[in-house]
PDB file of C-alpha atoms and ligand atoms in Angstrom:
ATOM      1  CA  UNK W   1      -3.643  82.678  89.621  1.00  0.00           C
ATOM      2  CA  UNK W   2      -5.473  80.760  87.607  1.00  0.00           C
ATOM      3  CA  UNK W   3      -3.640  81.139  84.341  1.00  0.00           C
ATOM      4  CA  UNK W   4      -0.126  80.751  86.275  1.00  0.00           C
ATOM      5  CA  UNK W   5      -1.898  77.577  87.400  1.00  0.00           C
ATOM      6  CA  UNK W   6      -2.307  76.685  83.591  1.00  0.00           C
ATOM      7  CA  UNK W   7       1.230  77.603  83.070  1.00  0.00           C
ATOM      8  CA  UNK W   8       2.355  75.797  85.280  1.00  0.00           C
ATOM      9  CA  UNK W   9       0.898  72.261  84.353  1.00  0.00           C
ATOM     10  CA  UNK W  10       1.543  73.215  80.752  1.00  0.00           C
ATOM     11  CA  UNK W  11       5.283  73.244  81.717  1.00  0.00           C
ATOM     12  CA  UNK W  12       5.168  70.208  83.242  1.00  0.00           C
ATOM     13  CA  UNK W  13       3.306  68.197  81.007  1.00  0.00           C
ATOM     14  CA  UNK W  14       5.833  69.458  78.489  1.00  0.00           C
ATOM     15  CA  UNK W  15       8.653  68.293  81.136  1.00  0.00           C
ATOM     16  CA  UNK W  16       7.158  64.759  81.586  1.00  0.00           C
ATOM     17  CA  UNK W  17       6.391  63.907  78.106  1.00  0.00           C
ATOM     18  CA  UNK W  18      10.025  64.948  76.963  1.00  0.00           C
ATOM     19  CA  UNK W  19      11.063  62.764  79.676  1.00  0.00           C
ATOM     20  CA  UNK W  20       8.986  60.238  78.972  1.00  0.00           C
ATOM     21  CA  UNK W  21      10.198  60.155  74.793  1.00  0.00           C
ATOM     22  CA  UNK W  22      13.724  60.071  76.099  1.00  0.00           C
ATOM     23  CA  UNK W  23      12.880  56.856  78.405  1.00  0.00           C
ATOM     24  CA  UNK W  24      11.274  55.246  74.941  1.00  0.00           C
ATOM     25  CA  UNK W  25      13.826  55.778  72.963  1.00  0.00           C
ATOM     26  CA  UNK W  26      17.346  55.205  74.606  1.00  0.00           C
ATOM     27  CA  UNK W  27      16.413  51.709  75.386  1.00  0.00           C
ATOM     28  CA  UNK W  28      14.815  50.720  71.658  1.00  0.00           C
ATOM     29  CA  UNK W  29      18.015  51.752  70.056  1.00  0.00           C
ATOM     30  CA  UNK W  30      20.336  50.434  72.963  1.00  0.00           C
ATOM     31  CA  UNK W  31      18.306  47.257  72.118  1.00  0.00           C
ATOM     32  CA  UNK W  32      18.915  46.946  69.081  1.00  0.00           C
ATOM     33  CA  UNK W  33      22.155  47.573  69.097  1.00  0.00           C
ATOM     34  CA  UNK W  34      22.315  44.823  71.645  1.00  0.00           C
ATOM     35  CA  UNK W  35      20.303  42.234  69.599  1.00  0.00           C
ATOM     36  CA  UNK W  36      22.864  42.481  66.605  1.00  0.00           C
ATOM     37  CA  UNK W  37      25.784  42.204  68.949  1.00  0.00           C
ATOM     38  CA  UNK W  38      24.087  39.365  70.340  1.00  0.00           C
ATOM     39  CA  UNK W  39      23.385  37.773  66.795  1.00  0.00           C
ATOM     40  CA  UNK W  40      26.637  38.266  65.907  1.00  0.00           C
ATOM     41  CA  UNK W  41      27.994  36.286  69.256  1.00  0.00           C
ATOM     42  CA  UNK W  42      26.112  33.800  68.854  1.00  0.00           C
ATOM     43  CA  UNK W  43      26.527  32.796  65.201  1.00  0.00           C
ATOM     44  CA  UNK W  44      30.224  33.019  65.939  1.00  0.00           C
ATOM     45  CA  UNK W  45      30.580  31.011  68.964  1.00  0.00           C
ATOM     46  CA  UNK W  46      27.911  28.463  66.751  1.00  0.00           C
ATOM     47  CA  UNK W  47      31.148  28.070  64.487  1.00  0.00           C
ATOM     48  CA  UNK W  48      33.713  25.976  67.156  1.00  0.00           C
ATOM     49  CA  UNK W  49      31.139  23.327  68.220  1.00  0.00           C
ATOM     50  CA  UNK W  50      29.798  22.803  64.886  1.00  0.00           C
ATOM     51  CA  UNK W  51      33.366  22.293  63.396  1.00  0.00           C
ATOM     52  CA  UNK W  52      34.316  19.803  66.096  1.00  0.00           C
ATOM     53  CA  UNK W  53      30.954  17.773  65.228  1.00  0.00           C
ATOM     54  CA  UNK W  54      31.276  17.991  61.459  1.00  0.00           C
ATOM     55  CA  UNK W  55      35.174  16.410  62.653  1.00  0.00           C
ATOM     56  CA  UNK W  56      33.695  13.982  64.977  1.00  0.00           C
ATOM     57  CA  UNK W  57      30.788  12.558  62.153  1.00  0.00           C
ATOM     58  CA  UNK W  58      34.202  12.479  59.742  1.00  0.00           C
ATOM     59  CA  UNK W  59      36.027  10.383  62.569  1.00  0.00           C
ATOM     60  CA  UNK W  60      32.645   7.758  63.020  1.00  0.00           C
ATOM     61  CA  UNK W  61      32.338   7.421  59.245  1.00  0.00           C
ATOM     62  CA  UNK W  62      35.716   6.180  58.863  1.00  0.00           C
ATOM     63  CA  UNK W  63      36.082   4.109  61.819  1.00  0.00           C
ATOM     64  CA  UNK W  64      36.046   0.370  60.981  1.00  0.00           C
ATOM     65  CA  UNK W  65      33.401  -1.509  62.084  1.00  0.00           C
ATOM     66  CA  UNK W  66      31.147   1.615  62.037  1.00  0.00           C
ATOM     67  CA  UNK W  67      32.306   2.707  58.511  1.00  0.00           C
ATOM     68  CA  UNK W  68      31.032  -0.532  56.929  1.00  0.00           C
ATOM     69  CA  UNK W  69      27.283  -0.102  58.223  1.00  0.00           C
ATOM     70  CA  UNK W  70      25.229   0.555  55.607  1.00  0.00           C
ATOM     71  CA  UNK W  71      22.570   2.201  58.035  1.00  0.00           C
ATOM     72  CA  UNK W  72      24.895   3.861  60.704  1.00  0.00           C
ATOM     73  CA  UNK W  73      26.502   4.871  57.626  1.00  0.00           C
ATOM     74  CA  UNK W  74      23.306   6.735  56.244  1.00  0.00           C
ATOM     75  CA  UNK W  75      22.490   8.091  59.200  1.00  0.00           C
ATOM     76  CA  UNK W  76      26.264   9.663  60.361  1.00  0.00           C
ATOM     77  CA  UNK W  77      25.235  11.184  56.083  1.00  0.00           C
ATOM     78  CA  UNK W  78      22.139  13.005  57.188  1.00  0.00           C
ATOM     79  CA  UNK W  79      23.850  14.692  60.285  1.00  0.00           C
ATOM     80  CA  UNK W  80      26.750  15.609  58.521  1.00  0.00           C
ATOM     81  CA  UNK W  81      24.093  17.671  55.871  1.00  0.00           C
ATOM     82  CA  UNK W  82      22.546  19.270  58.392  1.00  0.00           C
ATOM     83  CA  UNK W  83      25.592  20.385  60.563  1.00  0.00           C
ATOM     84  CA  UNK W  84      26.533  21.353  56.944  1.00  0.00           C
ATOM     85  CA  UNK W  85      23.772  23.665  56.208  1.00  0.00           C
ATOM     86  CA  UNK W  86      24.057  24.913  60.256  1.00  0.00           C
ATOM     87  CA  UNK W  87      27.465  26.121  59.543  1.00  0.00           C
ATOM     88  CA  UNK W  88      26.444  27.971  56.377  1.00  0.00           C
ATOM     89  CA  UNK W  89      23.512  29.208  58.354  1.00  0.00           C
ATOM     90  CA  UNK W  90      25.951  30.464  61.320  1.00  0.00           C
ATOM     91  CA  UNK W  91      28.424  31.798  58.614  1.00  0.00           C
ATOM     92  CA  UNK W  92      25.352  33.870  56.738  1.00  0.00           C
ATOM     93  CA  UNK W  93      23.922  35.240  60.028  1.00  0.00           C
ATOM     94  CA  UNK W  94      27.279  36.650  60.988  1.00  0.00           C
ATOM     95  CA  UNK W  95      27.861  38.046  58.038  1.00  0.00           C
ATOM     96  CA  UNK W  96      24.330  40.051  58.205  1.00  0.00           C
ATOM     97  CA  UNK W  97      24.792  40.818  61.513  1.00  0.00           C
ATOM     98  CA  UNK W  98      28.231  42.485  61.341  1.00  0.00           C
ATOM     99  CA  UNK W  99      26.953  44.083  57.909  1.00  0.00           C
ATOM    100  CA  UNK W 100      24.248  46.162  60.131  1.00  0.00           C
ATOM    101  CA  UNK W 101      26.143  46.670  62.851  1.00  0.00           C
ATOM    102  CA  UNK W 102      28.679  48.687  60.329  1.00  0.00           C
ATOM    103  CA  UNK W 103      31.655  46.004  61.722  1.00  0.00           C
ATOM    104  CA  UNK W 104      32.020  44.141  58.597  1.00  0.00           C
ATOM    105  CA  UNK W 105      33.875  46.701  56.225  1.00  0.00           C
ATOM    106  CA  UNK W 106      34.376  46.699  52.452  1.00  0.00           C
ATOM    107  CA  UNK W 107      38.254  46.108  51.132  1.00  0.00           C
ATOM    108  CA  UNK W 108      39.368  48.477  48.142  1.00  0.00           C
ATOM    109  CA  UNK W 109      42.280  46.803  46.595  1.00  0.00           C
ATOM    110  CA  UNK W 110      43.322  46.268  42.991  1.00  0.00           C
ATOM    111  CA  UNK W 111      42.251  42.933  41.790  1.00  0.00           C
ATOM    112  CA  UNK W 112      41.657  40.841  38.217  1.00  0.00           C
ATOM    113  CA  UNK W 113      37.588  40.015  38.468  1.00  0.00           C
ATOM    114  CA  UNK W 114      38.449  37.756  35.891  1.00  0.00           C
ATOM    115  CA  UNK W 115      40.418  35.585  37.226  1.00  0.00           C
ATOM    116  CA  UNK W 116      38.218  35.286  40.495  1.00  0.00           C
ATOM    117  CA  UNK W 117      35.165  34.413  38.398  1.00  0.00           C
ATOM    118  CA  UNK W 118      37.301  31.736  36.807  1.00  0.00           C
ATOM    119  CA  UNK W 119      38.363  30.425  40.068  1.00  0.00           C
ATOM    120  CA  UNK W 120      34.528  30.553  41.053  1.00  0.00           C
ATOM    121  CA  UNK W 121      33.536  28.553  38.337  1.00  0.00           C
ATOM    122  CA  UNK W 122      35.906  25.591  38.758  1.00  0.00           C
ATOM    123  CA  UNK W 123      34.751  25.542  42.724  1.00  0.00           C
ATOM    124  CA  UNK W 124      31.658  25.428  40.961  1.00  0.00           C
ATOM    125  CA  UNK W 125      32.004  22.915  38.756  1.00  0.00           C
ATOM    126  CA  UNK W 126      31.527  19.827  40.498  1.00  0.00           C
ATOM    127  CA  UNK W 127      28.148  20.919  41.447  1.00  0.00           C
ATOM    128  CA  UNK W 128      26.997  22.015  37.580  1.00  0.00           C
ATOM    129  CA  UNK W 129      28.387  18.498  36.428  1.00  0.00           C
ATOM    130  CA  UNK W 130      26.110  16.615  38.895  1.00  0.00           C
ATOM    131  CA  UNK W 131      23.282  17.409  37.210  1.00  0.00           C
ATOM    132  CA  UNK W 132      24.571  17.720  33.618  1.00  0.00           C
ATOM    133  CA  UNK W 133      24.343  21.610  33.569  1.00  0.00           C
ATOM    134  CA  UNK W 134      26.809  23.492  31.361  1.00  0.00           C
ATOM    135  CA  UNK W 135      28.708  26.352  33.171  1.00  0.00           C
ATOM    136  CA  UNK W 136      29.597  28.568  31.055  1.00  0.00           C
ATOM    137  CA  UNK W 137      32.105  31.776  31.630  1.00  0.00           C
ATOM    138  CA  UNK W 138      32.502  34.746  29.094  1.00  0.00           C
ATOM    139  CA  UNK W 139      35.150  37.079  30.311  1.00  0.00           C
ATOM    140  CA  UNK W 140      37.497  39.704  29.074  1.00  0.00           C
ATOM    141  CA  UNK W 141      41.026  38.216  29.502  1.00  0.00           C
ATOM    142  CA  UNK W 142      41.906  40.756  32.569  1.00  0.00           C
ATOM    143  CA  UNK W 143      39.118  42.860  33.645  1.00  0.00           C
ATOM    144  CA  UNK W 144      41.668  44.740  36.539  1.00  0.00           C
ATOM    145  CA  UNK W 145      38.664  46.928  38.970  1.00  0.00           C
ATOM    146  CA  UNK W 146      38.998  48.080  42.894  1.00  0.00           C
ATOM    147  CA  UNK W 147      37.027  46.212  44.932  1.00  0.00           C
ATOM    148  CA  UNK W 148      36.559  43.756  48.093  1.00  0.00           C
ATOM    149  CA  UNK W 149      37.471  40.023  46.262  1.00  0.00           C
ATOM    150  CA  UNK W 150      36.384  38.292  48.814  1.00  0.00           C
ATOM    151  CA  UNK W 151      32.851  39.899  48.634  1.00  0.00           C
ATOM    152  CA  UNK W 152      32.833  39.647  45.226  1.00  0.00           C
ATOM    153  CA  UNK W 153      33.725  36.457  45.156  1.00  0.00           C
ATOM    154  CA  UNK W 154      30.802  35.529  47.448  1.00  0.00           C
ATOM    155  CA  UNK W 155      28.742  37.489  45.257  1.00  0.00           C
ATOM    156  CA  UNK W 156      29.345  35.599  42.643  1.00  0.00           C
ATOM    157  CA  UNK W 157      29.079  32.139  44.549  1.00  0.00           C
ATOM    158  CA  UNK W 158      25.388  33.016  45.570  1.00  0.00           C
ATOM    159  CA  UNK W 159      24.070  33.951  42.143  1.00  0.00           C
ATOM    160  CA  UNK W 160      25.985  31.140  40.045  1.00  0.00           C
ATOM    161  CA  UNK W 161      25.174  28.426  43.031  1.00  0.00           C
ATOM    162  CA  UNK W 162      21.065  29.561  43.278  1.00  0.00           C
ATOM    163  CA  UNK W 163      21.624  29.469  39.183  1.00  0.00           C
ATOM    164  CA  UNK W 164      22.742  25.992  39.288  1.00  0.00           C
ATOM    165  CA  UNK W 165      20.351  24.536  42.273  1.00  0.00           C
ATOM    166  CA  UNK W 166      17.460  26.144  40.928  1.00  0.00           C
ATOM    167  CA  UNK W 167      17.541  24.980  37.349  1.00  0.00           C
ATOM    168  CA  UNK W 168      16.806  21.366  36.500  1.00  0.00           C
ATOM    169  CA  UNK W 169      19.069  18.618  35.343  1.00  0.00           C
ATOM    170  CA  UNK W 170      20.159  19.164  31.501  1.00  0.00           C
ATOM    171  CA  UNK W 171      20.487  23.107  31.515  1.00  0.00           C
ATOM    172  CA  UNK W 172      22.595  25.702  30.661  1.00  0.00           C
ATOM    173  CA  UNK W 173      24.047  28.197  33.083  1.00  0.00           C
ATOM    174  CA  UNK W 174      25.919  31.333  31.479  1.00  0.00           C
ATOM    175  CA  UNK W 175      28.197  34.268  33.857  1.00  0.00           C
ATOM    176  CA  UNK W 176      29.549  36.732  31.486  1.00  0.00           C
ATOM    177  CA  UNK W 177      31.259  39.969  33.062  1.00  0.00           C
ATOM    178  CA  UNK W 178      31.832  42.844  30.850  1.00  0.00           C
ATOM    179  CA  UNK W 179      32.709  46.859  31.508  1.00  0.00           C
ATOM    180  CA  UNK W 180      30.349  49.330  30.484  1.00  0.00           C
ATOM    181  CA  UNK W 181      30.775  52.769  29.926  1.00  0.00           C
ATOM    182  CA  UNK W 182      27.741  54.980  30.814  1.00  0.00           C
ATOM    183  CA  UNK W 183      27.710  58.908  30.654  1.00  0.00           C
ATOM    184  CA  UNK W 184      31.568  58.666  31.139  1.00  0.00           C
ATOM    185  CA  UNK W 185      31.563  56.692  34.186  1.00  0.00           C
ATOM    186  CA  UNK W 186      32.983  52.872  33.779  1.00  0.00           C
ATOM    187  CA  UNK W 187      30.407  50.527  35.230  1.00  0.00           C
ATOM    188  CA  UNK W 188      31.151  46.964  36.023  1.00  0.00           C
ATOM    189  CA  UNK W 189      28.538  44.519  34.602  1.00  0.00           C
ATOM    190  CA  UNK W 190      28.205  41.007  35.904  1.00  0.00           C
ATOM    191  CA  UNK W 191      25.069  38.910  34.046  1.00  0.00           C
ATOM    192  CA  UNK W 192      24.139  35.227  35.804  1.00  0.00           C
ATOM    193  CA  UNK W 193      21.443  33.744  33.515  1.00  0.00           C
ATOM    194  CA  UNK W 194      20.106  30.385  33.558  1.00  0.00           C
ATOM    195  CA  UNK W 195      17.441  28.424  32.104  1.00  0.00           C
ATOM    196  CA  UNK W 196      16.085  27.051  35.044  1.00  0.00           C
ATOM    197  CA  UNK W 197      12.211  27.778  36.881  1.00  0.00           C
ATOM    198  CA  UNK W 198      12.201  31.129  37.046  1.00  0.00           C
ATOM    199  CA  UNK W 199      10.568  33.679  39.602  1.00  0.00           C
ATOM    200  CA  UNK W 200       6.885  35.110  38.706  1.00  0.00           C
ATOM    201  CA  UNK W 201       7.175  39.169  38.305  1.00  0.00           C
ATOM    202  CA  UNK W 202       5.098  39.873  41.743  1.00  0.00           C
ATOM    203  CA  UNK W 203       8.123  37.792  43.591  1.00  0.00           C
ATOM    204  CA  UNK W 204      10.910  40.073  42.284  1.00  0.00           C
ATOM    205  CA  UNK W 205      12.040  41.945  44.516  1.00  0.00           C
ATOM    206  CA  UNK W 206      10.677  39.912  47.273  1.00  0.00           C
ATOM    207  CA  UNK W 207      13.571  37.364  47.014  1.00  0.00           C
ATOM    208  CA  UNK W 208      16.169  39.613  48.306  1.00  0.00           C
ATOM    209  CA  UNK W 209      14.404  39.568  51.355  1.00  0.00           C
ATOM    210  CA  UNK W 210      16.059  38.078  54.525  1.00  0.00           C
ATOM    211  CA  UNK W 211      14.759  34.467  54.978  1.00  0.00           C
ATOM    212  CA  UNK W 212      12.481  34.716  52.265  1.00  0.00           C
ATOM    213  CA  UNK W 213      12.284  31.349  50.046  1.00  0.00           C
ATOM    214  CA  UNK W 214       9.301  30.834  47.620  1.00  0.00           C
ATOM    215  CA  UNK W 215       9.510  27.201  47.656  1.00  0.00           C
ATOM    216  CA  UNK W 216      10.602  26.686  51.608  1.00  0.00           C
ATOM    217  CA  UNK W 217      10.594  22.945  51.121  1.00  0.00           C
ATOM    218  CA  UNK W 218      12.445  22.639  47.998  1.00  0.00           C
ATOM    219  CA  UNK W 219      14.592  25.496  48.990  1.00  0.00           C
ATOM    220  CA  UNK W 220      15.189  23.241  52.477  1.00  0.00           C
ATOM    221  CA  UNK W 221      15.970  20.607  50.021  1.00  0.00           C
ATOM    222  CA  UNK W 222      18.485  22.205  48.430  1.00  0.00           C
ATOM    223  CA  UNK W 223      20.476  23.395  51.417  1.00  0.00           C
ATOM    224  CA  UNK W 224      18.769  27.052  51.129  1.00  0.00           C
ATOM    225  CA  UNK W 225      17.814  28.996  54.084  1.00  0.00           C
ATOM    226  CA  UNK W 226      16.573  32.266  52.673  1.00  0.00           C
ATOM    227  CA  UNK W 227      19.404  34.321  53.277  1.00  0.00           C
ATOM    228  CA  UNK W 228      21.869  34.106  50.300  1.00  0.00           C
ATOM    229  CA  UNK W 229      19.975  36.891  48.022  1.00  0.00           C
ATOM    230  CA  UNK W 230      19.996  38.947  50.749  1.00  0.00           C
ATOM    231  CA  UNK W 231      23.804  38.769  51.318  1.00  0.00           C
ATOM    232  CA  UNK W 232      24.542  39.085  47.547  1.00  0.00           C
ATOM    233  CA  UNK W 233      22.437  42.422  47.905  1.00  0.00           C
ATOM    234  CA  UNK W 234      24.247  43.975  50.257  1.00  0.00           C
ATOM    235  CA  UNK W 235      27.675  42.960  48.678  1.00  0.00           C
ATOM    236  CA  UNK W 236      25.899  45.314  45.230  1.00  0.00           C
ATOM    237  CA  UNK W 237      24.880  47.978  47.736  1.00  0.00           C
ATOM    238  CA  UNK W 238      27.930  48.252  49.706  1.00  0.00           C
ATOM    239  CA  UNK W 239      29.813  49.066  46.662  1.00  0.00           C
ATOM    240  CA  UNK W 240      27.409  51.324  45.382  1.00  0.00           C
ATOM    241  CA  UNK W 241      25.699  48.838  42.929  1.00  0.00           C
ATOM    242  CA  UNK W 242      22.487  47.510  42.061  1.00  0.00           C
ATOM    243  CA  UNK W 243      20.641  44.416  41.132  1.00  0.00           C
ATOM    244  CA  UNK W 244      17.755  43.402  38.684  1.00  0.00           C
ATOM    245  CA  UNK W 245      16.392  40.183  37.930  1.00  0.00           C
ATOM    246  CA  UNK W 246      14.343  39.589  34.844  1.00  0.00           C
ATOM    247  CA  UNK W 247      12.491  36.066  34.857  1.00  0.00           C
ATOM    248  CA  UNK W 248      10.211  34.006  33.000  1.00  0.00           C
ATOM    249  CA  UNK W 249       8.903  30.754  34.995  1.00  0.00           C
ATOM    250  CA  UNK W 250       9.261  27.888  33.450  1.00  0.00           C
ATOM    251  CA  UNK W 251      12.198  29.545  31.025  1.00  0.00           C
ATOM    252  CA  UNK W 252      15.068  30.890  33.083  1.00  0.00           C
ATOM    253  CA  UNK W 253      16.360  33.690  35.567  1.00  0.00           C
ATOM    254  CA  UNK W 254      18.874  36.709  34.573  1.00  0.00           C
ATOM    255  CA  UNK W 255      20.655  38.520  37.523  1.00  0.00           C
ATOM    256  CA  UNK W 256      22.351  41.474  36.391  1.00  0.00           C
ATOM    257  CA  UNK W 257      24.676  43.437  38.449  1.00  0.00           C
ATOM    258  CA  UNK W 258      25.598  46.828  38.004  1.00  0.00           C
ATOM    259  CA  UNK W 259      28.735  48.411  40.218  1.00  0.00           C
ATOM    260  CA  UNK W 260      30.588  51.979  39.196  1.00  0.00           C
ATOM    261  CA  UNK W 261      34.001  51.744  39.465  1.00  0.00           C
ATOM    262  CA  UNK W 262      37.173  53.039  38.599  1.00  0.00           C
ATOM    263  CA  UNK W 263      39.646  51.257  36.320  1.00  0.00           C
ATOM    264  CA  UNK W 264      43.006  50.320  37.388  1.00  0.00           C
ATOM    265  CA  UNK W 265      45.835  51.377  34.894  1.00  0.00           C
ATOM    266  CA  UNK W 266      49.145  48.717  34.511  1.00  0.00           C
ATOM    267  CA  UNK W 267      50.894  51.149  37.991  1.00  0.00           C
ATOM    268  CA  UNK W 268      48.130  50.043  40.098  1.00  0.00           C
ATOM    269  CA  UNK W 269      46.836  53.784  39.932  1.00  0.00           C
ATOM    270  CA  UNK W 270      43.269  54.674  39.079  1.00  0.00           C
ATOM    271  CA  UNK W 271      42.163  56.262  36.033  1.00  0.00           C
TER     272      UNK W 271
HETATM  273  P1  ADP Y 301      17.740  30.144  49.166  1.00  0.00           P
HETATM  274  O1  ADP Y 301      18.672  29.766  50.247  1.00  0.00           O
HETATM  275  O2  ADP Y 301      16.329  29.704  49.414  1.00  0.00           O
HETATM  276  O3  ADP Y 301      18.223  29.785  47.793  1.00  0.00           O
HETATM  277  P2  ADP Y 301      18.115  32.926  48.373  1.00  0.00           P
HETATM  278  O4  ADP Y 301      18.041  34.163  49.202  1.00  0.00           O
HETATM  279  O5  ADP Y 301      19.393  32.654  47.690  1.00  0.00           O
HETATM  280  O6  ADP Y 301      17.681  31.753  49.312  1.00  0.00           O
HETATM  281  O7  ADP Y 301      16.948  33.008  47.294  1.00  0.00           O
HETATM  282  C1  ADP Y 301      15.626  33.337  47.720  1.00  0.00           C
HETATM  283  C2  ADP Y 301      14.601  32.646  46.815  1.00  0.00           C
HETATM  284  O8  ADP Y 301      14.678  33.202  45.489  1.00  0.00           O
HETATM  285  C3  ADP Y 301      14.831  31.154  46.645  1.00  0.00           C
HETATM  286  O9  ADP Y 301      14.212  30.400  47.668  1.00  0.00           O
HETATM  287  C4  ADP Y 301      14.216  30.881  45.274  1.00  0.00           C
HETATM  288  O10 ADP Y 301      12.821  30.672  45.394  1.00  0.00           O
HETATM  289  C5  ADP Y 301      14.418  32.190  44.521  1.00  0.00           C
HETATM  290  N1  ADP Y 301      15.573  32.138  43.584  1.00  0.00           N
HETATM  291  C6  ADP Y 301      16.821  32.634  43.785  1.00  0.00           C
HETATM  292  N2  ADP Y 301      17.601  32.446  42.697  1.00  0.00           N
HETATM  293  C7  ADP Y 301      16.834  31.830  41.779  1.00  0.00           C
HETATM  294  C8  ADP Y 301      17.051  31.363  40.432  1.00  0.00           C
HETATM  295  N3  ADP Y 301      18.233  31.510  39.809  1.00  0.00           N
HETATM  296  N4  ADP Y 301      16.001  30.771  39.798  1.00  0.00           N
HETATM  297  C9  ADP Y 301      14.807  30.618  40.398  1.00  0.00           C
HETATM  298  N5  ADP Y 301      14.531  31.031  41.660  1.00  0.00           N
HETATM  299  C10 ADP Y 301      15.531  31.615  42.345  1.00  0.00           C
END
C-alpha cells in the first residue's frame, strides 16, 4: 500500500509540474509576441501625429509676424530637431520590431547596386559638404546583383551617414563596392572607410548592439539614438551577409560588408 502510495504522488507530482511548465511558458512567449506587436503599433501610430507637428512647426516658421522673431524663431528650430530625430526614432523601432516579428520581409529583385550607391551619395552630399568632408564613390560601372534595394539602400545610408557624423570637419570618407569571387561563389563586397575617431577593439562588436552609443551625448548630438548599427546588421544578416569593422581611434573606421549572391546575366536570369 505503501509503495502504490509512492506511486501515486510520484504521478502526480509528475502531473503538476508538467502542468505547471506549460502555465510558464505559454504566457512568456504569448508575451512576447505581444510586446513586439505592441512596439510595432505604437511606433507606427507615433508616425501621423509627429508628421502633422513637424507640418504645423513648418506652418509657425513661415507665418509673418512669427517668422521674423529671432527667438520664437530659434525655438520653433529646436522642436522641429527633435520631432526630427522622434520620427527617425519611430521609423527605426518599427523597422526592428517588424524585423523580429518575421513581418518585415526581404525583396529579391534584379537591381544595379551601382547606381543606388550613386544615388546614396548625392542624398549624402549635402551633409559631407557641411563639414568639408570628401565623399568619395569607387564603383564598377553596373554591378547588376538580386537583392532588397530598399534595404540596401538603407544599409548603405547608415554606414556612409555614421562615416560622415562621426569623423571631424576636413576628412575623407571613401564607399567602394566591388564583386569578389571566393571558392566559386560571387560575393558582394561593400567597404565604408573613413578617417574619423575610430572605435577601441573591446567596443567592436558592441556597437551593433540595439541602443548602444559609446559617446551617448555626442551621439544625442548628432541625431543618434543607438539603433542604426543594429538595423544595418540585420539588413547583412537577412541576406546572408556579414559585417566587420576594423578601427584605429584617433585614425579612422572601415566597415566591410560581405553578402553571397548570384549575378544577374543581361535576360534578367541568374548565373
Ligand atoms: P548612433 O545613432 O549612436 O550613431 P549606431 O548604432 O549607428 O548609433 O552606432 C553605434 C555607436 O557606434 C555610435 O554611437 C558610435 O559610438 C559608434 N560608431 C558607429 N559608426 C562609427 C564610425 N564610423 N566611427 C566611429 N564610431 C562609430
Amino acid at each position: 500500500a505503501l509503495l502504490a502510495l509512492g506511486l501515486l504522488f510520484f504521478l502526480l507530482a509528475l502531473y503538476l509540474s508538467h502542468i505547471m511548465s506549460r502555465r510558464a511558458m505559454i504566457p512568456i512567449a504569448h508575451s512576447y509576441t505581444r510586446q513586439r506587436e505592441f512596439v510595432a503599433d505604437a511606433s507606427h501610430e507615433l508616425r501621423t501625429p509627429l508628421s502633422v507637428i513637424l507640418s504645423s512647426i513648418d506652418t509657425l516658421q513661415m507665418e509673418e509676424t512669427l517668422g521674423k522673431d529671432a527667438f520664437i524663431q530659434r525655438v520653433l528650430g529646436n522642436m522641429k530637431g527633435e520631432v526630427k530625430r522622434m520620427t527617425k526614432l519611430a521609423g527605426d523601432l518599427l523597422t526592428l520590431a517588424r524585423s523580429d516579428s518575421g513581418t518585415l520581409l526581404l525583396q529579391s529583385e534584379p537591381l544595379d547596386l551601382t547606381v543606388h550607391a550613386q544615388e546614396m551619395l548625392l542624398s549624402l552630399q549635402p551633409l559631407a559638404q557641411a563639414k568639408q568632408i570628401d565623399l568619395q564613390l569607387k564603383a564598377p560601372q553596373t554591378l547588376p546583383i538580386r537583392g532588397d534595394a530598399d534595404r540596401l539602400e538603407q544599409l548603405l545610408v547608415l554606414l556612409v551617414d555614421n562615416a560622415i557624423k562621426y569623423t571631424p570637419d576636413g576628412g575623407y570618407v571613401l564607399v567602394a563596392l566591388s564583386v569578389e569571387t571566393v571558392k566559386a561563389a560571387s560575393e558582394l563586397k561593400i567597404i565604408v572607410q573613413d578617417t574619423g575617431i575610430g572605435i577601441p577593439p573591446e567596443e567592436h562588436q558592441r556597437i551593433f548592439a540595439r541602443f548602444y552609443r559609446r559617446d551617448k551625448s555626442r551621439s544625442r548630438q548628432l541625431g543618434g539614438h543607438g539603433l542604426g548599427l543594429a538595423i544595418a546588421k540585420w539588413i547583412v544578416d537577412a541576406h546572408q551577409g556579414s559585417i566587420q569593422v576594423v578601427s584605429k581611434v584617433g585614425e579612422g573606421s572601415t566597415f566591410t560588408v560581405r553578402i553571397p549572391f548570384e549575378r544577374q546575366t543581361n535576360n534578367g536570369q541568374q548565373k
